[in-house]
Short mmCIF file of C-alpha atoms and ligand atoms in Angstrom, two decimals:
data_model
loop_
_atom_site.label_atom_id
_atom_site.label_comp_id
_atom_site.label_asym_id
_atom_site.label_seq_id
_atom_site.Cartn_x
_atom_site.Cartn_y
_atom_site.Cartn_z
CA MET A 1 28.78 -28.76 -3.87
CA TRP A 2 27.98 -31.10 -0.97
CA ALA A 3 31.67 -31.78 -0.38
CA ASP A 4 32.37 -28.04 -0.37
CA LEU A 5 29.67 -27.64 2.26
CA GLY A 6 31.55 -30.05 4.52
CA MET A 7 28.82 -32.66 4.38
CA ASN A 8 29.16 -36.30 5.34
CA LEU A 9 28.81 -37.69 1.81
CA GLU A 10 28.47 -41.32 2.75
CA MET A 11 25.62 -40.70 5.17
CA HIS A 12 24.06 -38.22 2.80
CA ASP A 13 23.98 -40.89 0.06
CA GLN A 14 22.08 -43.15 2.44
CA LEU A 15 19.54 -40.40 3.07
CA CYS A 16 19.10 -39.62 -0.64
CA ALA A 17 18.74 -43.30 -1.51
CA VAL A 18 15.38 -43.57 0.28
CA LEU A 19 13.83 -40.43 -1.24
CA PRO A 20 12.77 -41.78 -4.69
CA GLY A 21 10.97 -44.72 -3.08
CA ALA A 22 9.20 -42.47 -0.60
CA ILE A 23 8.13 -40.05 -3.35
CA GLY A 24 6.79 -42.95 -5.40
CA ASP A 25 4.87 -44.46 -2.50
CA VAL A 26 3.41 -41.26 -1.12
CA PHE A 27 2.95 -38.93 -4.10
CA MET A 28 3.11 -40.76 -7.42
CA SER A 29 0.71 -43.45 -6.25
CA GLN A 30 -2.07 -40.83 -5.98
CA GLU A 31 -4.55 -40.65 -8.82
CA ASN A 32 -5.63 -37.61 -10.80
CA ARG A 33 -3.03 -35.17 -9.48
CA PRO A 34 -3.05 -31.59 -10.81
CA GLU A 35 -0.52 -31.04 -13.60
CA CYS A 36 0.90 -28.00 -11.83
CA MET A 37 2.20 -30.27 -9.07
CA ASP A 38 5.09 -30.84 -11.50
CA TYR A 39 6.94 -27.86 -10.10
CA PHE A 40 6.62 -28.99 -6.48
CA ASP A 41 7.52 -32.58 -7.43
CA MET A 42 10.67 -31.29 -9.09
CA VAL A 43 11.61 -29.19 -6.04
CA LEU A 44 11.10 -32.25 -3.86
CA ALA A 45 12.95 -34.69 -6.12
CA ASP A 46 15.98 -32.40 -6.06
CA VAL A 47 15.45 -31.09 -2.53
CA HIS A 48 19.16 -31.07 -1.71
CA GLY A 49 20.20 -29.76 -5.14
CA LEU A 50 18.01 -27.05 -6.63
CA ARG A 51 17.45 -24.54 -3.85
CA PRO A 52 20.80 -25.24 -2.14
CA SER A 53 22.65 -24.40 -5.41
CA GLU A 54 20.81 -21.08 -5.54
CA LEU A 55 21.84 -20.39 -1.96
CA VAL A 56 25.45 -21.34 -2.76
CA GLU A 57 25.47 -18.82 -5.65
CA PHE A 58 23.86 -16.18 -3.45
CA ARG A 59 26.54 -16.64 -0.79
CA LYS A 60 29.33 -16.57 -3.40
CA ASN A 61 28.14 -13.06 -4.21
CA GLY A 62 28.30 -12.05 -0.58
CA GLY A 63 24.70 -12.86 0.38
CA LYS A 64 23.83 -14.15 3.84
CA VAL A 65 21.42 -16.98 4.63
CA PHE A 66 19.41 -17.16 7.86
CA GLY A 67 18.08 -20.52 9.05
CA THR A 68 14.80 -20.44 10.96
CA PHE A 69 12.81 -23.01 12.92
CA CYS A 70 9.48 -21.46 13.73
CA ALA A 71 6.46 -19.75 12.18
CA TYR A 72 6.95 -16.77 14.53
CA VAL A 73 10.22 -15.64 12.95
CA PRO A 74 9.39 -12.78 10.57
CA ASP A 75 10.96 -13.50 7.18
CA GLU A 76 10.17 -10.02 5.92
CA VAL A 77 12.88 -8.32 7.96
CA ILE A 78 15.53 -10.81 6.75
CA PHE A 79 14.61 -10.26 3.10
CA ALA A 80 14.46 -6.50 3.70
CA ALA A 81 18.16 -6.60 4.63
CA GLY A 82 18.96 -8.40 1.40
CA GLY A 83 19.31 -11.76 3.20
CA ILE A 84 17.48 -15.01 2.52
CA ALA A 85 15.42 -16.79 5.16
CA THR A 86 15.15 -20.54 4.91
CA GLY A 87 13.28 -22.96 7.12
CA LEU A 88 15.48 -25.72 8.47
CA CYS A 89 13.67 -28.97 7.89
CA ALA A 90 13.62 -31.58 10.60
CA GLY A 91 10.98 -34.08 9.65
CA SER A 92 12.95 -37.27 9.09
CA GLN A 93 13.63 -40.21 11.38
CA PHE A 94 17.02 -40.43 9.63
CA TRP A 95 18.27 -37.54 11.79
CA VAL A 96 16.79 -38.66 15.11
CA PRO A 97 19.60 -41.01 16.26
CA GLY A 98 22.11 -38.21 15.60
CA GLY A 99 20.06 -35.90 17.80
CA GLU A 100 19.86 -38.51 20.54
CA ARG A 101 23.62 -38.25 20.96
CA TYR A 102 23.01 -34.78 22.37
CA LEU A 103 19.49 -34.91 23.78
CA PRO A 104 17.48 -37.19 26.06
CA ALA A 105 15.60 -39.86 24.07
CA ASN A 106 12.31 -38.55 25.48
CA THR A 107 12.59 -35.31 23.50
CA CYS A 108 10.27 -34.41 20.64
CA PRO A 109 11.51 -35.97 17.35
CA LEU A 110 11.44 -32.59 15.61
CA ILE A 111 14.05 -31.25 18.02
CA LYS A 112 16.17 -34.38 17.91
CA ALA A 113 16.10 -34.30 14.09
CA MET A 114 17.16 -30.63 14.19
CA LEU A 115 20.33 -31.48 16.04
CA GLY A 116 20.94 -34.66 14.06
CA ALA A 117 20.66 -32.81 10.73
CA ARG A 118 23.21 -30.25 11.88
CA PHE A 119 25.72 -32.46 13.62
CA ASP A 120 25.51 -35.43 11.21
CA LYS A 121 26.24 -32.96 8.37
CA THR A 122 23.66 -34.52 6.08
CA CYS A 123 21.43 -31.53 5.26
CA PRO A 124 22.79 -28.82 2.92
CA PHE A 125 20.36 -26.21 4.28
CA TYR A 126 21.86 -26.64 7.75
CA ARG A 127 25.32 -26.15 6.23
CA LEU A 128 24.29 -23.13 4.17
CA ALA A 129 22.80 -20.97 6.89
CA ASP A 130 25.27 -18.31 8.07
CA VAL A 131 23.22 -17.56 11.18
CA TYR A 132 20.46 -19.54 12.86
CA ILE A 133 17.49 -17.69 14.32
CA GLY A 134 15.96 -19.52 17.26
CA GLU A 135 13.07 -18.53 19.48
CA THR A 136 11.91 -19.20 23.02
CA THR A 137 8.88 -21.34 22.25
CA CYS A 138 8.92 -24.76 23.92
CA ASP A 139 11.49 -25.80 26.52
CA GLY A 140 12.97 -28.50 24.31
CA LYS A 141 13.80 -26.07 21.52
CA LYS A 142 15.18 -23.48 23.96
CA LYS A 143 17.66 -25.94 25.43
CA ALA A 144 18.52 -27.46 22.03
CA TYR A 145 19.47 -23.97 20.78
CA GLU A 146 22.12 -23.81 23.50
CA ILE A 147 23.71 -26.91 21.97
CA LEU A 148 23.31 -25.75 18.36
CA GLY A 149 24.83 -22.42 19.34
CA THR A 150 28.11 -24.14 20.20
CA ASP A 151 28.54 -25.01 16.52
CA VAL A 152 27.05 -22.13 14.53
CA PRO A 153 26.24 -18.43 15.12
CA LEU A 154 22.78 -18.29 16.64
CA HIS A 155 20.42 -15.51 17.67
CA VAL A 156 17.46 -16.38 19.88
CA MET A 157 14.32 -14.24 19.83
CA ASP A 158 12.54 -14.05 23.18
CA LEU A 159 8.93 -14.86 22.30
CA PRO A 160 6.37 -13.79 24.92
CA GLN A 161 4.16 -16.60 26.19
CA MET A 162 1.04 -14.50 26.79
CA LYS A 163 -0.92 -12.11 24.62
CA ARG A 164 -1.36 -8.97 26.71
CA PRO A 165 -0.86 -5.53 25.13
CA LYS A 166 2.62 -5.35 26.64
CA ASP A 167 3.53 -8.67 24.99
CA TYR A 168 2.75 -7.26 21.55
CA LEU A 169 5.10 -4.36 22.32
CA LYS A 170 7.74 -6.77 23.54
CA TRP A 171 7.60 -8.82 20.34
CA ALA A 172 8.05 -5.63 18.33
CA ASP A 173 11.12 -4.94 20.43
CA GLU A 174 12.48 -8.41 19.69
CA ILE A 175 11.94 -7.78 15.98
CA LYS A 176 14.01 -4.61 16.34
CA ASP A 177 16.80 -6.71 17.84
CA LEU A 178 16.50 -9.15 14.94
CA ILE A 179 16.82 -6.26 12.52
CA ALA A 180 20.06 -5.24 14.23
CA VAL A 181 21.36 -8.81 13.85
CA VAL A 182 20.47 -9.08 10.16
CA GLU A 183 21.89 -5.62 9.46
CA GLU A 184 25.16 -6.52 11.11
CA THR A 185 25.37 -9.90 9.37
CA THR A 186 24.49 -8.65 5.89
CA GLY A 187 26.13 -5.23 6.16
CA ASN A 188 22.90 -3.76 4.74
CA LYS A 189 20.54 -1.31 6.38
CA VAL A 190 16.84 -2.22 6.59
CA THR A 191 15.24 0.86 5.06
CA GLU A 192 11.57 1.81 5.33
CA GLU A 193 11.24 1.28 1.60
CA ALA A 194 12.78 -2.21 1.68
CA LEU A 195 10.70 -3.25 4.66
CA ALA A 196 7.45 -2.07 3.04
CA GLU A 197 8.37 -3.91 -0.15
CA ASN A 198 9.10 -7.14 1.66
CA ILE A 199 6.02 -6.96 3.87
CA HIS A 200 4.07 -6.85 0.62
CA LYS A 201 6.11 -9.68 -0.92
CA ILE A 202 5.53 -12.06 1.98
CA ASN A 203 1.85 -11.06 2.15
CA LEU A 204 1.50 -12.12 -1.50
CA LYS A 205 2.89 -15.52 -0.59
CA ARG A 206 0.34 -15.79 2.23
CA GLN A 207 -2.47 -14.78 -0.11
CA ALA A 208 -1.47 -17.49 -2.60
CA LEU A 209 -1.60 -20.12 0.15
CA GLN A 210 -4.94 -18.79 1.39
CA ARG A 211 -6.28 -19.09 -2.16
CA LEU A 212 -5.10 -22.71 -2.28
CA TYR A 213 -6.74 -23.51 1.04
CA ASP A 214 -9.99 -21.78 0.00
CA LEU A 215 -10.18 -24.04 -3.05
CA ARG A 216 -10.05 -27.09 -0.81
CA LYS A 217 -13.30 -25.97 0.82
CA ASN A 218 -15.25 -26.99 -2.30
CA GLU A 219 -17.47 -30.09 -2.24
CA ASN A 220 -15.32 -31.40 -5.07
CA VAL A 221 -11.84 -31.56 -3.57
CA PRO A 222 -9.46 -30.48 -6.36
CA ILE A 223 -6.19 -31.49 -4.67
CA SER A 224 -5.20 -34.01 -2.03
CA GLY A 225 -4.09 -33.05 1.46
CA THR A 226 -0.81 -34.88 0.88
CA ASP A 227 0.00 -32.68 -2.12
CA THR A 228 -1.02 -29.56 -0.21
CA LEU A 229 1.17 -30.53 2.72
CA LEU A 230 4.15 -30.80 0.40
CA ILE A 231 3.43 -27.28 -0.88
CA SER A 232 3.22 -25.94 2.69
CA GLN A 233 6.55 -27.57 3.51
CA ILE A 234 8.23 -26.10 0.44
CA ALA A 235 6.86 -22.66 1.41
CA TYR A 236 9.44 -22.52 4.18
CA TYR A 237 12.46 -22.62 1.93
CA ASP A 238 11.60 -21.74 -1.66
CA ASP A 239 12.10 -18.28 -3.12
CA PRO A 240 8.95 -16.46 -1.94
CA GLU A 241 8.09 -14.74 -5.22
CA ARG A 242 8.60 -17.80 -7.39
CA PHE A 243 6.71 -19.91 -4.84
CA ALA A 244 3.71 -17.55 -4.83
CA ALA A 245 3.67 -17.52 -8.65
CA MET A 246 3.71 -21.34 -8.76
CA VAL A 247 0.96 -21.65 -6.15
CA ASN A 248 -1.18 -19.16 -8.06
CA LYS A 249 -0.60 -21.07 -11.29
CA LEU A 250 -1.69 -24.25 -9.52
CA CYS A 251 -4.77 -22.43 -8.16
CA ASP A 252 -5.75 -21.41 -11.71
CA GLU A 253 -5.75 -25.09 -12.60
CA LEU A 254 -7.66 -26.00 -9.44
CA GLU A 255 -10.32 -23.38 -10.16
CA LYS A 256 -10.87 -25.01 -13.52
CA ARG A 257 -11.03 -28.41 -11.84
CA VAL A 258 -13.68 -27.15 -9.45
CA ALA A 259 -15.69 -25.70 -12.34
CA ASP A 260 -15.40 -29.03 -14.20
CA GLY A 261 -16.47 -31.00 -11.11
CA VAL A 262 -13.14 -32.82 -10.73
CA ASN A 263 -12.81 -34.48 -7.34
CA VAL A 264 -9.60 -36.27 -6.29
CA ALA A 265 -11.36 -38.00 -3.42
CA PRO A 266 -14.97 -38.85 -4.31
CA GLY A 267 -16.86 -40.42 -1.43
CA LYS A 268 -14.05 -39.88 1.05
CA LYS A 269 -14.55 -38.29 4.46
CA ARG A 270 -13.26 -34.77 4.89
CA ILE A 271 -10.70 -34.42 7.68
CA LEU A 272 -9.17 -31.38 9.34
CA VAL A 273 -5.73 -32.11 10.79
CA SER A 274 -4.65 -30.00 13.77
CA GLY A 275 -1.64 -30.01 16.06
CA THR A 276 2.13 -30.10 15.76
CA PRO A 277 3.87 -29.18 12.51
CA MET A 278 4.91 -31.72 9.89
CA ALA A 279 8.33 -30.71 8.64
CA ILE A 280 9.55 -32.12 5.34
CA PRO A 281 9.70 -35.13 4.71
CA ASN A 282 7.06 -36.05 7.30
CA TRP A 283 4.00 -37.12 5.29
CA LYS A 284 3.12 -40.02 7.54
CA LEU A 285 -0.26 -38.96 8.92
CA HIS A 286 -1.62 -37.51 5.67
CA ASN A 287 -0.64 -40.66 3.84
CA LEU A 288 -2.35 -42.83 6.45
CA ILE A 289 -5.54 -40.75 6.40
CA GLU A 290 -5.72 -40.57 2.63
CA THR A 291 -5.21 -44.31 2.20
CA SER A 292 -7.84 -45.09 4.85
CA GLY A 293 -10.96 -43.52 3.34
CA GLY A 294 -10.29 -39.88 4.24
CA VAL A 295 -9.12 -36.74 2.51
CA VAL A 296 -7.41 -33.93 4.39
CA VAL A 297 -9.12 -30.64 3.53
CA CYS A 298 -7.32 -28.33 5.96
CA GLU A 299 -4.35 -28.25 8.36
CA GLU A 300 -4.48 -26.14 11.51
CA THR A 301 -0.74 -26.49 11.98
CA CYS A 302 2.41 -24.49 11.29
CA THR A 303 2.66 -26.40 8.03
CA GLY A 304 -0.83 -25.12 7.35
CA THR A 305 -3.01 -22.19 8.32
CA ARG A 306 -0.83 -20.93 11.19
CA TYR A 307 1.86 -20.17 8.60
CA PHE A 308 -0.19 -17.93 6.33
CA GLU A 309 -3.45 -16.76 7.93
CA ASN A 310 -3.67 -13.02 8.60
CA GLN A 311 -1.70 -10.47 6.62
CA VAL A 312 0.71 -7.88 7.93
CA ASP A 313 -1.17 -4.56 7.82
CA GLU A 314 0.50 -2.67 4.97
CA SER A 315 -0.63 0.80 6.05
CA GLY A 316 2.41 1.46 8.26
CA LYS A 317 4.56 4.35 7.08
CA THR A 318 7.30 4.72 9.65
CA MET A 319 9.75 2.03 10.67
CA ASP A 320 8.12 1.75 14.11
CA GLU A 321 4.63 1.38 12.64
CA MET A 322 5.77 -1.30 10.21
CA ILE A 323 7.58 -3.25 12.92
CA GLN A 324 4.54 -3.10 15.20
CA ASN A 325 2.31 -4.28 12.35
CA ILE A 326 4.65 -7.21 11.74
CA ALA A 327 4.63 -8.01 15.47
CA ASN A 328 0.83 -7.87 15.58
CA ARG A 329 0.47 -10.30 12.69
CA TYR A 330 2.86 -12.86 14.14
CA MET A 331 1.39 -12.58 17.63
CA GLY A 332 -1.89 -13.65 15.99
CA ILE A 333 -0.47 -17.17 15.55
CA ASN A 334 -1.95 -19.49 18.15
CA CYS A 335 0.80 -21.90 19.23
CA ALA A 336 0.40 -24.13 22.28
CA CYS A 337 3.48 -22.44 23.78
CA PHE A 338 1.13 -19.58 24.76
CA THR A 339 -1.16 -19.44 27.75
CA PRO A 340 -4.07 -19.23 27.60
CA ASN A 341 -4.44 -20.46 24.03
CA THR A 342 -8.19 -20.81 23.65
CA ALA A 343 -8.04 -18.81 20.41
CA ARG A 344 -6.53 -21.94 18.85
CA PHE A 345 -9.69 -23.88 19.75
CA ASP A 346 -11.74 -21.14 18.07
CA ASP A 347 -9.50 -21.51 15.01
CA VAL A 348 -9.98 -25.27 14.84
CA VAL A 349 -13.77 -24.96 15.12
CA ARG A 350 -13.90 -22.15 12.54
CA LEU A 351 -11.66 -24.01 10.10
CA ALA A 352 -13.55 -27.30 10.57
CA LYS A 353 -16.80 -25.53 9.72
CA ASP A 354 -15.33 -23.53 6.81
CA SER A 355 -13.74 -26.58 5.26
CA LYS A 356 -16.87 -28.69 5.89
CA ALA A 357 -14.76 -31.23 7.75
CA ASP A 358 -16.52 -34.42 8.86
CA GLY A 359 -14.02 -34.80 11.70
CA VAL A 360 -10.84 -33.50 13.32
CA ILE A 361 -7.68 -35.54 13.77
CA ASP A 362 -5.38 -33.84 16.26
CA VAL A 363 -1.79 -35.03 15.97
CA ASN A 364 0.84 -34.69 18.62
CA LEU A 365 4.51 -35.36 18.06
CA MET A 366 5.65 -37.64 20.86
CA PHE A 367 6.98 -35.75 23.90
CA CYS A 368 5.54 -32.40 22.79
CA GLN A 369 4.04 -31.48 26.13
CA THR A 370 2.29 -28.25 25.25
CA TYR A 371 0.24 -29.66 22.36
CA ASP A 372 -0.35 -32.89 24.27
CA ILE A 373 -1.81 -31.11 27.28
CA GLU A 374 -3.84 -28.78 25.10
CA GLY A 375 -5.23 -31.76 23.15
CA ARG A 376 -7.63 -32.69 25.93
CA SER A 377 -9.26 -29.25 26.06
CA LEU A 378 -9.39 -29.14 22.27
CA GLU A 379 -11.20 -32.48 22.27
CA GLU A 380 -13.76 -31.19 24.79
CA ARG A 381 -14.34 -28.07 22.72
CA CYS A 382 -14.77 -30.04 19.49
CA LYS A 383 -17.17 -32.44 21.16
CA ALA A 384 -19.18 -29.53 22.55
CA GLU A 385 -19.45 -28.23 18.98
CA GLY A 386 -20.54 -31.65 17.71
CA ILE A 387 -17.32 -32.20 15.75
CA PRO A 388 -16.01 -35.81 15.84
CA PHE A 389 -12.46 -35.87 17.17
CA LEU A 390 -9.56 -38.29 17.20
CA GLY A 391 -6.35 -37.57 19.12
CA ILE A 392 -3.15 -39.23 17.92
CA GLU A 393 0.37 -39.26 19.26
CA THR A 394 3.15 -40.43 16.99
CA ASP A 395 6.78 -39.97 15.99
CA TYR A 396 8.75 -40.19 12.75
CA THR A 397 9.13 -43.98 12.71
CA ASP A 398 6.81 -46.39 10.95
CA ASN A 399 6.57 -48.62 14.02
CA ASP A 400 3.01 -47.56 14.80
CA ALA A 401 1.82 -47.16 11.19
CA GLN A 402 -0.34 -50.27 11.13
CA GLN A 403 -1.91 -49.52 14.49
CA LEU A 404 -2.61 -45.92 13.45
CA LYS A 405 -4.12 -47.04 10.18
CA THR A 406 -6.55 -49.24 12.08
CA ARG A 407 -7.53 -46.42 14.46
CA ILE A 408 -7.86 -43.85 11.68
CA GLY A 409 -9.83 -46.29 9.52
CA ALA A 410 -12.22 -47.00 12.42
CA PHE A 411 -12.65 -43.27 13.11
CA ILE A 412 -13.41 -42.54 9.46
CA GLU A 413 -15.89 -45.39 9.31
CA LEU A 414 -17.70 -43.93 12.32
CA LEU A 415 -18.13 -40.66 10.43
CA GLY A 416 -20.88 -42.44 8.52
S1 BJ8 B 501 4.70 -21.71 16.29
S2 BJ8 B 501 4.19 -25.22 16.73
S3 BJ8 B 501 6.77 -23.91 14.64
S4 BJ8 B 501 6.96 -23.59 18.23
S5 BJ8 B 501 9.51 -28.45 18.78
S6 BJ8 B 501 6.46 -27.14 20.16
S7 BJ8 B 501 6.43 -30.15 18.29
S8 BJ8 B 501 8.02 -30.07 21.49
S9 BJ8 B 501 7.41 -26.97 16.52
FE1 BJ8 B 501 6.42 -25.04 16.62
FE2 BJ8 B 501 6.79 -22.43 16.32
FE3 BJ8 B 501 4.80 -23.35 17.84
FE4 BJ8 B 501 4.70 -23.64 15.22
FE5 BJ8 B 501 6.22 -29.33 20.35
FE6 BJ8 B 501 8.42 -30.29 19.30
FE7 BJ8 B 501 8.48 -28.03 20.69
FE8 BJ8 B 501 7.35 -28.08 18.34
#
């Protein structure tokens, strides 16, 4: 399959060779994991086999795959046209040198890894997407899409950067343009019926994730943050219905754990992680926190609450109403690309209180200017609310791991 996808098999072998060790170190070393993590472990262990083979079959039957990079891209319209949306992962240092052949070294590692994964031909998902859907979020991504677009069909959605009434209308307009692109690519019309059905389908996935996050609010923490992060990462590319069913099955087990008083992290300090997303396989910060006396109980990130909070209002009847409802839901995401973005500070404070966090660790991927600049104001706001705060900047390498472990350990110790 990988050869048929035109992948660089030698380099891909090198990438796959490190995965079992990483899984062992990060996941299997944890104690008292829920049994229902089996499914997510299996998806991870065969990350370049299981879902890619499904996508290969889907394409053999004429289906079209759309690769996405951002929580603002509405999956529901892609599925409503009979396509499949898949997040394109870019969380490994393995891809960064490849990206640096095209981008300045002082670019965010997520963007460099995006280009490296595509041009090094070592990620099947990047080979399987028929069309990439970009978006005008940060400057780095915008310019990187120009380079990606020289190699693969790419449609860029023009995301507003403010949240005035006219911006909500504009985003609805952009969604209409996306619908035209997916209709042309798939050859299928997005009908009102299909759109309503898929709005509901993706809402169910969001509800399953919300249920999982609600369970983490308990005094007895039934699942680690590291395991939950893996689930959030898989959410971007797994089949949405199967994924929601598996998360709900896990939640049934976690509810029982809560009732039985099972706690995976007794005596550990509860941490809310905020900031830039952690694309698969970036588990660095969670692993450091959870091996330094903390347990992550919530993520205010795009591999966390920004991905699933707020449902699309399902009361829309006409195409225009449904599209506007989709636009309204996505415009409710508070990314640092927007100005002003004080609603994100409200989110962090609300989530820290709801999840009974002892402190906030705000993580910034190196060279991400928007989150970096916003970090200072977020710190002030948290301090004003009496919430202990630690700001961290890091990349995908392990060069700073020891230093970070010391800082995180000291922060957690200060939490009393
Ligand atoms: S909605 S957070 S997924 S843009 S790539 S902004 S880390 S410099 S990923 Fe994002 Fe959408 Fe916003 Fe979420 Fe910074 Fe890097 Fe840019 Fe990044």
